[in-house]
Structures are given as structure tokens and as C-alpha cells.
PDB file of C-alpha atoms in Angstrom:
ATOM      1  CA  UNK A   1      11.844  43.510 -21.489  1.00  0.00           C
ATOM      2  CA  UNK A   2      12.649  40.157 -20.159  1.00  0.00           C
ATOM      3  CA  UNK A   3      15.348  39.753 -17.366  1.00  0.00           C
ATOM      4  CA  UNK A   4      18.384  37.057 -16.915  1.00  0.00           C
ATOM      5  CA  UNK A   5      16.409  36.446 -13.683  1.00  0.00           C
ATOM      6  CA  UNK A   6      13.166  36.383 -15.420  1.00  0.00           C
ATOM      7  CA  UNK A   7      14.362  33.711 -17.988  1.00  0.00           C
ATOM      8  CA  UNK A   8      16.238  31.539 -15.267  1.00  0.00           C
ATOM      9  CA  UNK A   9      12.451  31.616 -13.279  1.00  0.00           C
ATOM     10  CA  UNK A  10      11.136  30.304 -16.590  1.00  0.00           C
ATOM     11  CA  UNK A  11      13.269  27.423 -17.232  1.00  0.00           C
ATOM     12  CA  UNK A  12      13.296  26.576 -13.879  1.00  0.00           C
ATOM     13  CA  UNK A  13       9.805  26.375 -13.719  1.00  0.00           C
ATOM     14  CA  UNK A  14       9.129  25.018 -17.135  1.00  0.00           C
ATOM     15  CA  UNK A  15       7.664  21.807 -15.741  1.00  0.00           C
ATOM     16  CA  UNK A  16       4.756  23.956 -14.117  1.00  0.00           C
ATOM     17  CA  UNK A  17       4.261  25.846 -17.222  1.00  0.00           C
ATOM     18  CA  UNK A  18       4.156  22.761 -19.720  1.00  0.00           C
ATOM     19  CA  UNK A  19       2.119  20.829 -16.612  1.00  0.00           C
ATOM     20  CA  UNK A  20      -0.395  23.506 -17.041  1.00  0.00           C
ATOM     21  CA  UNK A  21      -1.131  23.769 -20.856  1.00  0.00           C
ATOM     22  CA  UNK A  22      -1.389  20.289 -20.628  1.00  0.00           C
ATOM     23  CA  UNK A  23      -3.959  20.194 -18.055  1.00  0.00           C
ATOM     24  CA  UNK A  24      -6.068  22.777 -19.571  1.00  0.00           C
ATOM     25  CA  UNK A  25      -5.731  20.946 -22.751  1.00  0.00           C
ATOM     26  CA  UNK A  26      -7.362  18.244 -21.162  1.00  0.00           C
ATOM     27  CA  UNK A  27      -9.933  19.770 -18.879  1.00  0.00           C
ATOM     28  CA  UNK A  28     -12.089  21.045 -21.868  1.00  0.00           C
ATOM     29  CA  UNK A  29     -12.867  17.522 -23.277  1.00  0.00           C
ATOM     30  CA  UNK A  30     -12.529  15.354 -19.643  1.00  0.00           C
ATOM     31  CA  UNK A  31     -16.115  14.539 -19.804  1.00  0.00           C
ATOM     32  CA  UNK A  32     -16.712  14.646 -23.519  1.00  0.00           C
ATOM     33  CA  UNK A  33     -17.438  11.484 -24.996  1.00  0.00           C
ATOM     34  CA  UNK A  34     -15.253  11.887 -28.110  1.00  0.00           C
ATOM     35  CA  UNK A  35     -12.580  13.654 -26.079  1.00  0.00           C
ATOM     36  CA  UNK A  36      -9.846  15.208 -27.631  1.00  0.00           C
ATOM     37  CA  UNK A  37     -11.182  14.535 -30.773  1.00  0.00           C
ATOM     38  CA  UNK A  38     -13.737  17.200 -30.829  1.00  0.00           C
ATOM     39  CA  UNK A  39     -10.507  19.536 -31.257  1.00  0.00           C
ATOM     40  CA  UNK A  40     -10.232  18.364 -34.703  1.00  0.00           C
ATOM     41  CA  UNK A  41     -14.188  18.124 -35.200  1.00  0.00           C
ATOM     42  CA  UNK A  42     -15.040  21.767 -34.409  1.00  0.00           C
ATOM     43  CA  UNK A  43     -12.225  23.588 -36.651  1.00  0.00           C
ATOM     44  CA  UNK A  44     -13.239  21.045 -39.635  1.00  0.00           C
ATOM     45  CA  UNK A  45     -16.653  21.514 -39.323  1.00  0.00           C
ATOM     46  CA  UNK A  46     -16.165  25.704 -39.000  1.00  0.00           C
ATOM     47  CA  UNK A  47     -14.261  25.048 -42.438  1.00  0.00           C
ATOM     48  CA  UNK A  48     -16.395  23.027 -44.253  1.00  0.00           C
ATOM     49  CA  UNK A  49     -19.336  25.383 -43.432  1.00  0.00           C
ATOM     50  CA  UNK A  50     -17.308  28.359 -44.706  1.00  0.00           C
ATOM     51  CA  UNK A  51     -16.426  26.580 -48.011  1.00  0.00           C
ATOM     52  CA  UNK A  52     -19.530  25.450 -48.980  1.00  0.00           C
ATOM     53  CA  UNK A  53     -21.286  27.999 -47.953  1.00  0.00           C
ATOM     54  CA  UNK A  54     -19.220  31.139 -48.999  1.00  0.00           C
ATOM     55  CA  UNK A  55     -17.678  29.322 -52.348  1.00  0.00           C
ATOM     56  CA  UNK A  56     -20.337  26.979 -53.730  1.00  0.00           C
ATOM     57  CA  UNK A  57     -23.913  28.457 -52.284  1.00  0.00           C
ATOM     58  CA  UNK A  58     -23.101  32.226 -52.110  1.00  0.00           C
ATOM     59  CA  UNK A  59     -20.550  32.022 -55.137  1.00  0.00           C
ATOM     60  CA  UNK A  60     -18.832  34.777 -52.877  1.00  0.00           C
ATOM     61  CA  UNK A  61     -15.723  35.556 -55.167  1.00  0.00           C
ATOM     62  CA  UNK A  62     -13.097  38.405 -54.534  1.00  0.00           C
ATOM     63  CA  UNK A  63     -11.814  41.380 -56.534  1.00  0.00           C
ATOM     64  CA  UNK A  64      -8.890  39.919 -59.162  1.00  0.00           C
ATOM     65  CA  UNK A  65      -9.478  36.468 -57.653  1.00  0.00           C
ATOM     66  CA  UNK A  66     -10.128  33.132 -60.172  1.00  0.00           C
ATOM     67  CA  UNK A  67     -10.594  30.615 -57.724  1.00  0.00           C
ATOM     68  CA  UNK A  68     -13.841  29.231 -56.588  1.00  0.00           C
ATOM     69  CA  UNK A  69     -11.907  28.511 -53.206  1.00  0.00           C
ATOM     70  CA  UNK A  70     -10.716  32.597 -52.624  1.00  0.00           C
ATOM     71  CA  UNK A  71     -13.496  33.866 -50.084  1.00  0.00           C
ATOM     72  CA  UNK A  72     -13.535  31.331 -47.850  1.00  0.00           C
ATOM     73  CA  UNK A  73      -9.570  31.091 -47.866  1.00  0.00           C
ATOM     74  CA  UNK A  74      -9.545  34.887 -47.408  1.00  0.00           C
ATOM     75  CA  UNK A  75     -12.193  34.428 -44.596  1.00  0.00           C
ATOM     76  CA  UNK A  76     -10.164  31.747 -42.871  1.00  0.00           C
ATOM     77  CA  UNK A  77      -6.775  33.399 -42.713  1.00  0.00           C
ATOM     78  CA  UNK A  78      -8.963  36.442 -41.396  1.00  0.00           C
ATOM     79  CA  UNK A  79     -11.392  34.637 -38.894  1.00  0.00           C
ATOM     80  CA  UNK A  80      -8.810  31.855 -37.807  1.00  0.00           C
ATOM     81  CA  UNK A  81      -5.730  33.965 -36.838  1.00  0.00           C
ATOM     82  CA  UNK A  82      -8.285  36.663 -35.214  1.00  0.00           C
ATOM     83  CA  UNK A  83      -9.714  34.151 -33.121  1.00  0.00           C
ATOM     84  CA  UNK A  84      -5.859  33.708 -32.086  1.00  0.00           C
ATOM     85  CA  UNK A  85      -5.495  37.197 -31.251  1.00  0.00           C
ATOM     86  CA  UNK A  86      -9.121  37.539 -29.157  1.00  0.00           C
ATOM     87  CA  UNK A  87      -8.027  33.889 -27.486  1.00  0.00           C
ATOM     88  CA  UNK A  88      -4.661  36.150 -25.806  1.00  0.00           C
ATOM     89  CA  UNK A  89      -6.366  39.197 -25.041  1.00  0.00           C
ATOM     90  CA  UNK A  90      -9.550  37.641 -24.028  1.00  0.00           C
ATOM     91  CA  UNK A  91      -7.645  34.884 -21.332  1.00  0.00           C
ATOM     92  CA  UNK A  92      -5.002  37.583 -20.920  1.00  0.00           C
ATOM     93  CA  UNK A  93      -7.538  40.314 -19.567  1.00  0.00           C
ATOM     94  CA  UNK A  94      -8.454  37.606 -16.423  1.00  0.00           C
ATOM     95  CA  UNK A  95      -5.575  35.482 -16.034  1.00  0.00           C
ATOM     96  CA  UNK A  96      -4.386  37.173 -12.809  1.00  0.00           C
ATOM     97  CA  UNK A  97      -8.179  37.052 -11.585  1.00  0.00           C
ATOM     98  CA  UNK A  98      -8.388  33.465 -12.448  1.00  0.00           C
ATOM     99  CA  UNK A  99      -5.495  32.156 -10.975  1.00  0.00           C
ATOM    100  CA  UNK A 100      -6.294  34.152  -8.083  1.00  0.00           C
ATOM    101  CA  UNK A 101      -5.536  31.262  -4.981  1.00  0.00           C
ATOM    102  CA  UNK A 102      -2.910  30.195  -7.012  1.00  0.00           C
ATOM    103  CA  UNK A 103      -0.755  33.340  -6.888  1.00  0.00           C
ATOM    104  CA  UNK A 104      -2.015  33.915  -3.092  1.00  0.00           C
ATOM    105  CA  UNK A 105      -0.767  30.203  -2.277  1.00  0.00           C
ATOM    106  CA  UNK A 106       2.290  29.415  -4.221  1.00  0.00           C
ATOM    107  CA  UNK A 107       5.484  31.043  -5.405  1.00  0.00           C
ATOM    108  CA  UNK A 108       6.754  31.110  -8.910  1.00  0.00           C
ATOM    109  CA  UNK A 109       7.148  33.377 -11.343  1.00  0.00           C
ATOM    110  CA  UNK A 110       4.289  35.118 -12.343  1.00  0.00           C
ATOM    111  CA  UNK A 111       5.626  35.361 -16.016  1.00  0.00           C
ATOM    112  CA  UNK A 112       4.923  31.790 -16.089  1.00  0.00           C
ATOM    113  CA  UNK A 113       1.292  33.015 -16.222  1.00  0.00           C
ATOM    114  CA  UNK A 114       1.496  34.934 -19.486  1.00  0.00           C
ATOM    115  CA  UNK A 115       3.636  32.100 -21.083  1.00  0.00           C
ATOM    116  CA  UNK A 116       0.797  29.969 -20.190  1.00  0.00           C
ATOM    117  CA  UNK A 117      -2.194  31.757 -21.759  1.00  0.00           C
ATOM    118  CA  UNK A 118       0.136  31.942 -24.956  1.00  0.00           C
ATOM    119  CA  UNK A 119       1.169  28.382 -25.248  1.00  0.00           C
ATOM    120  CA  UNK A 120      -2.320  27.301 -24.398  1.00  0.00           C
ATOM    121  CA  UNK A 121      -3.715  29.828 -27.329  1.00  0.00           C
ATOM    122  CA  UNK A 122      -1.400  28.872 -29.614  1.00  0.00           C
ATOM    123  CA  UNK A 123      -2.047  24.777 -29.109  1.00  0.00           C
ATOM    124  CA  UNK A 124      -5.927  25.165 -29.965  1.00  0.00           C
ATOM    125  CA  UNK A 125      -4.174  27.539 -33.159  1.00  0.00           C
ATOM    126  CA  UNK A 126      -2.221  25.309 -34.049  1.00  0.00           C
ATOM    127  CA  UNK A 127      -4.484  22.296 -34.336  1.00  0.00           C
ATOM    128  CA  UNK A 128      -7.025  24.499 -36.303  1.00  0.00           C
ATOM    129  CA  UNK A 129      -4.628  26.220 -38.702  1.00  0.00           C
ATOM    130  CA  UNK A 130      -2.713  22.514 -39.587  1.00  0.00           C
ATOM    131  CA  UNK A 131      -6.389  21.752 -40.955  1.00  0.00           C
ATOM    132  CA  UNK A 132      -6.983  24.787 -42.498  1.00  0.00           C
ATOM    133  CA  UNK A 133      -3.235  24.243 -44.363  1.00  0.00           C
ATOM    134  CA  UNK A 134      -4.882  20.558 -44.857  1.00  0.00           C
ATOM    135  CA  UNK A 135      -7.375  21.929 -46.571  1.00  0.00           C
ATOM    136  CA  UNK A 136      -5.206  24.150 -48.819  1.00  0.00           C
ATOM    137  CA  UNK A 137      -2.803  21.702 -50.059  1.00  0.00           C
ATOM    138  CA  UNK A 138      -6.100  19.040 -51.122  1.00  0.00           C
ATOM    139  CA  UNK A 139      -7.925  21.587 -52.897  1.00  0.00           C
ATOM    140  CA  UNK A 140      -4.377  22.583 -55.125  1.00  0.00           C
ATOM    141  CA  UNK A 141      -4.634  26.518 -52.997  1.00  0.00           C
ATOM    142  CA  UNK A 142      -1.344  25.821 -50.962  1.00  0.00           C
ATOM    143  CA  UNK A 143       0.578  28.939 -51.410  1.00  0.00           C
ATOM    144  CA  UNK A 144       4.101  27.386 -52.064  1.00  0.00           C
ATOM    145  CA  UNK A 145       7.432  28.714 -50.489  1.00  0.00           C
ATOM    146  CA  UNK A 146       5.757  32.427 -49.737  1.00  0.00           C
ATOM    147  CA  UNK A 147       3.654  30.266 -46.985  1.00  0.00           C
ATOM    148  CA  UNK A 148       6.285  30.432 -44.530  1.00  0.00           C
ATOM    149  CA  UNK A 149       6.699  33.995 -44.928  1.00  0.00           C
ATOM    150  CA  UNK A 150       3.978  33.582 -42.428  1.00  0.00           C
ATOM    151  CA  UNK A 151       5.465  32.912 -39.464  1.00  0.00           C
ATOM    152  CA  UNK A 152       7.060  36.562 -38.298  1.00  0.00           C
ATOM    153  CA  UNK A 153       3.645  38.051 -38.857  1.00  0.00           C
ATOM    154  CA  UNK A 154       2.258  35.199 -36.307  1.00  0.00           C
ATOM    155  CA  UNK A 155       4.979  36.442 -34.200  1.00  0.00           C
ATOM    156  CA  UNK A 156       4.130  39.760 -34.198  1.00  0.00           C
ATOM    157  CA  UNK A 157       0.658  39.111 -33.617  1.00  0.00           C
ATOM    158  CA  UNK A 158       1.169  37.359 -30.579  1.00  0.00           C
ATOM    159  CA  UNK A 159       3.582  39.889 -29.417  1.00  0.00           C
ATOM    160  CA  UNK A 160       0.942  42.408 -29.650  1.00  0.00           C
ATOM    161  CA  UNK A 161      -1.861  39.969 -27.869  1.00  0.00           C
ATOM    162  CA  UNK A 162       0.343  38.810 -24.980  1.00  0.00           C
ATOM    163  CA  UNK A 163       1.829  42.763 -24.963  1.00  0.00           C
ATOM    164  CA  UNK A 164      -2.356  43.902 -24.492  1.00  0.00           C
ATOM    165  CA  UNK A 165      -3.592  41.051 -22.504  1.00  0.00           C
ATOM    166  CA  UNK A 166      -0.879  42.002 -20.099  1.00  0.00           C
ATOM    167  CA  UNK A 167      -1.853  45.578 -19.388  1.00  0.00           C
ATOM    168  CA  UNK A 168      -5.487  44.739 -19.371  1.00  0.00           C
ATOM    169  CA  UNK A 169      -4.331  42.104 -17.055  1.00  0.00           C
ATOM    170  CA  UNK A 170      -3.124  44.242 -14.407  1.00  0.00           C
ATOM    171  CA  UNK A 171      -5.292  46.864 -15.089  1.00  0.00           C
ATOM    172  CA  UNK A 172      -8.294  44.206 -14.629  1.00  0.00           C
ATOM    173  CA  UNK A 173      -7.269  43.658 -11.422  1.00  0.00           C
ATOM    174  CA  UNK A 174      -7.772  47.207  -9.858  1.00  0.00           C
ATOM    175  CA  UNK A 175     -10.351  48.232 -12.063  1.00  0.00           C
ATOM    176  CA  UNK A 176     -13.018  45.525 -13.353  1.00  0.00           C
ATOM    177  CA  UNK A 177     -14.613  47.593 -15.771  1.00  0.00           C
ATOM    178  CA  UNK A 178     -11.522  47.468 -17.644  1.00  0.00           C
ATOM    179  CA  UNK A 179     -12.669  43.685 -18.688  1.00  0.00           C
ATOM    180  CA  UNK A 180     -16.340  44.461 -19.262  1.00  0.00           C
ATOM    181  CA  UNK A 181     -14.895  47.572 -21.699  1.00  0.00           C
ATOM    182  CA  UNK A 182     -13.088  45.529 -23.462  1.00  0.00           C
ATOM    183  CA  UNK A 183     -15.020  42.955 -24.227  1.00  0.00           C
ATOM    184  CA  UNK A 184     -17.261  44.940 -25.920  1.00  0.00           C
ATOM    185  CA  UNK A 185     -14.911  47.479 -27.715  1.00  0.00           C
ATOM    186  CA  UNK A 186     -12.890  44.025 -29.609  1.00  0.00           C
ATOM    187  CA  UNK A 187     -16.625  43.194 -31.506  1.00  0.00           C
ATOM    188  CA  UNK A 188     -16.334  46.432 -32.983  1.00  0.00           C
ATOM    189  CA  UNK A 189     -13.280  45.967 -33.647  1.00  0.00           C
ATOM    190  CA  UNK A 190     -13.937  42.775 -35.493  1.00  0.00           C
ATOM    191  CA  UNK A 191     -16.003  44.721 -37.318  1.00  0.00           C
ATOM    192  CA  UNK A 192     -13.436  46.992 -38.312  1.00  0.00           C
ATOM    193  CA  UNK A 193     -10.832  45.355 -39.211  1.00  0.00           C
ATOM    194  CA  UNK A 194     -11.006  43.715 -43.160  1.00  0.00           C
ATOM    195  CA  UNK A 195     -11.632  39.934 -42.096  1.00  0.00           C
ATOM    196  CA  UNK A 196     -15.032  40.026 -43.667  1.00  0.00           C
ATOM    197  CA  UNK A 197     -15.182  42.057 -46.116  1.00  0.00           C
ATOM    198  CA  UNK A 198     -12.010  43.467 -48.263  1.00  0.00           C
ATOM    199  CA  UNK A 199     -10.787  46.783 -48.027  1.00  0.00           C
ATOM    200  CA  UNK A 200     -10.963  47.597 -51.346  1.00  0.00           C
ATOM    201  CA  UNK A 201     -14.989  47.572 -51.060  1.00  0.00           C
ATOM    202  CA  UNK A 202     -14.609  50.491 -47.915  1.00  0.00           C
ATOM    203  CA  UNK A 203     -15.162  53.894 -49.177  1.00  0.00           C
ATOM    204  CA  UNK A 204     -12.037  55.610 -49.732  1.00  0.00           C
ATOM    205  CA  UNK A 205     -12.566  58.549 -47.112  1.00  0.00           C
ATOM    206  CA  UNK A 206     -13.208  55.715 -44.438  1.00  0.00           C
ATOM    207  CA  UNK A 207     -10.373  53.654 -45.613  1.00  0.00           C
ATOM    208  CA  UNK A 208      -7.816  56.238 -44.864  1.00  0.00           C
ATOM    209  CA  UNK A 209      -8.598  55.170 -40.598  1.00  0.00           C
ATOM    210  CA  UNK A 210      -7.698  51.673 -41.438  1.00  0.00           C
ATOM    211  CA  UNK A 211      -4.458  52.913 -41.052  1.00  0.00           C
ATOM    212  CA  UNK A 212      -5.125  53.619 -37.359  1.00  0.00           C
ATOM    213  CA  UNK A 213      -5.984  50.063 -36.902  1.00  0.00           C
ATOM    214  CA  UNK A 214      -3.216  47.488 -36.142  1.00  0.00           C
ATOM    215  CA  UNK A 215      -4.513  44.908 -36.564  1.00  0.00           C
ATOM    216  CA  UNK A 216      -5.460  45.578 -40.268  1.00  0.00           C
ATOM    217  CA  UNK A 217      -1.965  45.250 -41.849  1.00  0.00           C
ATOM    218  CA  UNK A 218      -1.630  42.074 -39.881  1.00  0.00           C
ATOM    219  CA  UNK A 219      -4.672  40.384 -41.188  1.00  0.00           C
ATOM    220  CA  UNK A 220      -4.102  42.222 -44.742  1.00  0.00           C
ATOM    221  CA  UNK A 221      -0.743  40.639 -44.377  1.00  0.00           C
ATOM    222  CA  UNK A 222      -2.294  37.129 -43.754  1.00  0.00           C
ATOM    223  CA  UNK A 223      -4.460  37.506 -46.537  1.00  0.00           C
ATOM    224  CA  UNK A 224      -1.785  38.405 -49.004  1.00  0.00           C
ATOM    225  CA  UNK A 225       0.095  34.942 -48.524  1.00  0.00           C
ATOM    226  CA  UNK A 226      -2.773  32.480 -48.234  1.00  0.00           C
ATOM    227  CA  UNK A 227      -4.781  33.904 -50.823  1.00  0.00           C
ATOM    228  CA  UNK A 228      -2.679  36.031 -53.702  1.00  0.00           C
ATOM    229  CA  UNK A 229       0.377  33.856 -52.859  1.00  0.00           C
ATOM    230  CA  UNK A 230       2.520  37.357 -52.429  1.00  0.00           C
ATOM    231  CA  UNK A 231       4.881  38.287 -49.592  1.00  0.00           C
ATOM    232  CA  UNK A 232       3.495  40.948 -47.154  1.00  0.00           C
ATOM    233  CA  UNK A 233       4.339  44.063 -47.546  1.00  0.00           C
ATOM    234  CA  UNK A 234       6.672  44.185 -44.496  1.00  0.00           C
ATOM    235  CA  UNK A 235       6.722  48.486 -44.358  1.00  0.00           C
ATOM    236  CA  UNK A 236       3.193  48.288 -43.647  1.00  0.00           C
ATOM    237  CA  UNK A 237       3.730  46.158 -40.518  1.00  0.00           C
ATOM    238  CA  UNK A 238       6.553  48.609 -39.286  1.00  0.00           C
ATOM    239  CA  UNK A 239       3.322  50.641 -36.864  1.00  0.00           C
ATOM    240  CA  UNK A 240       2.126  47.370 -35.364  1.00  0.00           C
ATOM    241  CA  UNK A 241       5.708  46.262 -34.734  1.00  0.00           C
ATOM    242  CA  UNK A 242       6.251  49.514 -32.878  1.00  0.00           C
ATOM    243  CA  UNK A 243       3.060  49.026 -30.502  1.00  0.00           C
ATOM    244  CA  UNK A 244       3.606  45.323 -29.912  1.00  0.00           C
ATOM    245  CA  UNK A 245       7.044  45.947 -28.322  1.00  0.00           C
ATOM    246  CA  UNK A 246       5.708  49.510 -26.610  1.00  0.00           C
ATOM    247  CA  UNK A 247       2.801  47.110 -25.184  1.00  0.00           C
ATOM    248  CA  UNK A 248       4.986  44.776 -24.025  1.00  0.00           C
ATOM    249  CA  UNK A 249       7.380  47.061 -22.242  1.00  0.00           C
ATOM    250  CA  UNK A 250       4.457  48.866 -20.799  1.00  0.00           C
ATOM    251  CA  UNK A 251       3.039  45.354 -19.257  1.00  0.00           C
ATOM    252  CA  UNK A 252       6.348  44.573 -18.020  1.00  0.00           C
ATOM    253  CA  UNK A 253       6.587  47.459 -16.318  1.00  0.00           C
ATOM    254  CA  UNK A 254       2.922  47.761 -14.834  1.00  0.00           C
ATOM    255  CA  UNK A 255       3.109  44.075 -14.017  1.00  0.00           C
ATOM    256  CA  UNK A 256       6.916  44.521 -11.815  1.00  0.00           C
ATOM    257  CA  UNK A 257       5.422  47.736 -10.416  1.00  0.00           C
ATOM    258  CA  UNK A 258       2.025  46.396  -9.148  1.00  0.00           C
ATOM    259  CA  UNK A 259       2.788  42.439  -8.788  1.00  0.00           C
ATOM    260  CA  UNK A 260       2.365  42.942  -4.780  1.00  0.00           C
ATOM    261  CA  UNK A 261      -0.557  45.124  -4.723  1.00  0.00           C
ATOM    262  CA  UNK A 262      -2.193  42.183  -7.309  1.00  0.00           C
ATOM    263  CA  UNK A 263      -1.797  40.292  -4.312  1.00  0.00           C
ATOM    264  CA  UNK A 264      -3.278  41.832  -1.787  1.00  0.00           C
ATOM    265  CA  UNK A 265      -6.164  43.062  -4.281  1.00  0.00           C
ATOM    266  CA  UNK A 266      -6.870  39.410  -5.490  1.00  0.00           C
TER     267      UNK A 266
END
């Protein structure tokens, strides 16, 4: 998927990659008076609100689940890494549109420009998701050693997000209803995908098209370690695998095939 050439570009111009998550980093709170810190304020306050709210007002509890704390830990792991996964295909969809005089005035790589969406997705994750694990070990709900079983399902789902953002991407470019489409068709997906609600509560004849869904096993897998403290059950992953690396090829492709029409288009 990714070239000797291609990686050389990277690390060459790893300077203007880091240069630019950190600059975006800092653009969203320049003229904020608490800054930075409202990275920390909004995730905490988004957790608080589903805690009390979903395990002490609603008394929300799930199937087979004791703890007081299960809802709103199964509606974080659910609602936290989606918001990942809409953050990459969302920024992914425009980033050649946005960065439009850039790519008409300067050379580099333009797989610096996926990287870059990634990295800067990942940062705001990362700062939410270390208080969300905060959270978990206070209130005694820290998983244990399955927690880091964790980390090649993150992987996948970015591979997937960065593998879609890239083909709308391009696509975006020659077609602009490609954005508007999508934007609409991920609420329904939302929607359909178990973050919510559980999927044993989906009537069974419905439940069989979860399987169609990729994003279901993903979040299902999430679920599974934060909240039952179990291992995912890696087979079920094996589909979204398969589409995350067919995405990725396929955005490769479009984007080497098309990067000088993007040009002249932007």
C-alpha cells in the first residue's frame, strides 16, 4: 500500500507533519480564555453527564451487568471511540478541499495529508479516552490486563477511517455531493450501529444485518473489554479487517491515479 518512496517522503517531511498537528492543536483554543484546558473540560464534563445521568438518575443498567457504573461505561467505549471514527472520515472527506492553496503552492507529499488528519484525530482521542480510563480505574471498573487487548481493535478502526476518508477524499474533490451524502448517511449509521442501545434488545430478524455493518463488531469489541472485562472475539473482526485494508488499497490507488487532476480541480 505504502511505497519505499512514500515512507522516505514521510520521514523527510516529518517536521511539516508534526508542525501541523501542533498548530491545529493550538488554533482551536488561541483565543479561548482557558486555552488548552478546555480539552480536558469538555471530555470530563461529557463524562460526568453520562454517569450521573445514565447510572444514578435513569438507573440505566445492562443485560447480565451488576454494576451501577455499566451503561454509561458501555456508552462511553461506544460514543467515545465513534466520535474517533466520524473525526477521520468527517476531516478525511475535505482534507484535499481544505488544504486546497496549500497543495496548489507547495510540494510535499500529499500522504503527509492523511497522516495529518489521523494524528490530529487521534491527539483530541487520546486526551478524552486517558480520562475516560481515569475514570475507570477511580470508580474500581478498570478492566485489568484484558484492557490492552484494546489497542489492535483501535488500529483497525483507524485503518478503516483513514482507508474511507481517503476515497471520499478524492472522490469529494470531483464530485461534492459525495460530502453532503455522507454526512448524512454516518447519522444513520450511528443509529445503527449498537453504541446506544445493546444488541441483544434488536429483534432477532433485524439483528441478523448487523452483520453487514462494520463497524458493529468493532464497537461490540470495545464494549466487551471495558465493560464485561473479556477479550474480543477476534473471528468476528476478520470482515472489518478485510474492508479496512481493501479501503486502503482502493484510496491509494484513486489518490496516485487522480493526485494531478486534484490539482487542477482544486
Amino acid at each position: 500500500m505504502i511505497s519505499s518512496a512514500m515512507l522516505r517522503g514521510i520521514w523527510a517531511y516529518r517536521g511539516f507533519i508534526l508542525g501541523s498537528v501542533k498548530r491545529e492543536f493550538q488554533s482551536k483554543y488561541r483565543n479561548a480564555m482557558l486555552g488548552a484546558a478546555w480539552t480536558v473540560l469538555n471530555p470530563l464534563a461529557m463524562i460526568l453527564v453520562y454517569t450521573i445521568i445514565f447510572a444514578q438518575v435513569m438507573q440505566s443498567k445492562l443485560p447480565g451487568a451488576a454494576s451501577q457504573f455499566a451503561y454509561s461505561i458501555y456508552l462511553c467505549a461506544g460514543i467515545l471511540t465513534w466520535g474517533l471514527f466520524a473525526e477521520i472520515t468527517a476531516r478525511g472527506q475535505n482534507m484535499f478541499l481544505e488544504q486546497a492553496n496549500l497543495l496548489k503552492k507547495i510540494s510535499f507529499p500529499r500522504i503527509c495529508l492523511p497522516l495529518i488528519v489521523v494524528l490530529n484525530a487521534c491527539v483530541n482521542f487520546g486526551i478524552i479516552f486517558s480520562l475516560f480510563v481515569l475514570f475507570l480505574i477511580v470508580s474500581g471498573q478498570f478492566p485489568g490486563w484484558v484492557f490492552f487487548t484494546l489497542f489492535p481493535v483501535l488500529l483497525l478502526q483507524i485503518l478503516l477511517a483513514i482507508g474511507l476518508g481517503m476515497v471520499l477524499g478524492v472522490l469529494n474533490v470531483f464530485f461534492r455531493d459525495v460530502g453532503q451524502f455522507f454526512g448524512i448517511f454516518i447519522q444513520f449509521w450511528f443509529w445503527l450501529t449498537p453504541i446506544v442501545y445493546p444488541a441483544s434488545i434488536v429483534p432477532p430478524e433485524i439483528r441478523a444485518y448487523l452483520v453487514w455493518n462494520p463497524l458493529a463488531p468493532i464497537i461490540a469489541s470495545y464494549q466487551a473489554i471495558l465493560v464485561a472485562g473479556r477479550s474480543p472475539e477476534w473471528a468476528s473482526l476478520l470482515p472489518a479487517a478485510l474492508l479496512a485494508v481493501a479501503l486502503c488499497v482502493l484510496g491509494m490507488k484513486l489518490f496516485r491515479k487522480r493526485a494531478g487532476e486534484m490539482v487542477d480541480e482544486l
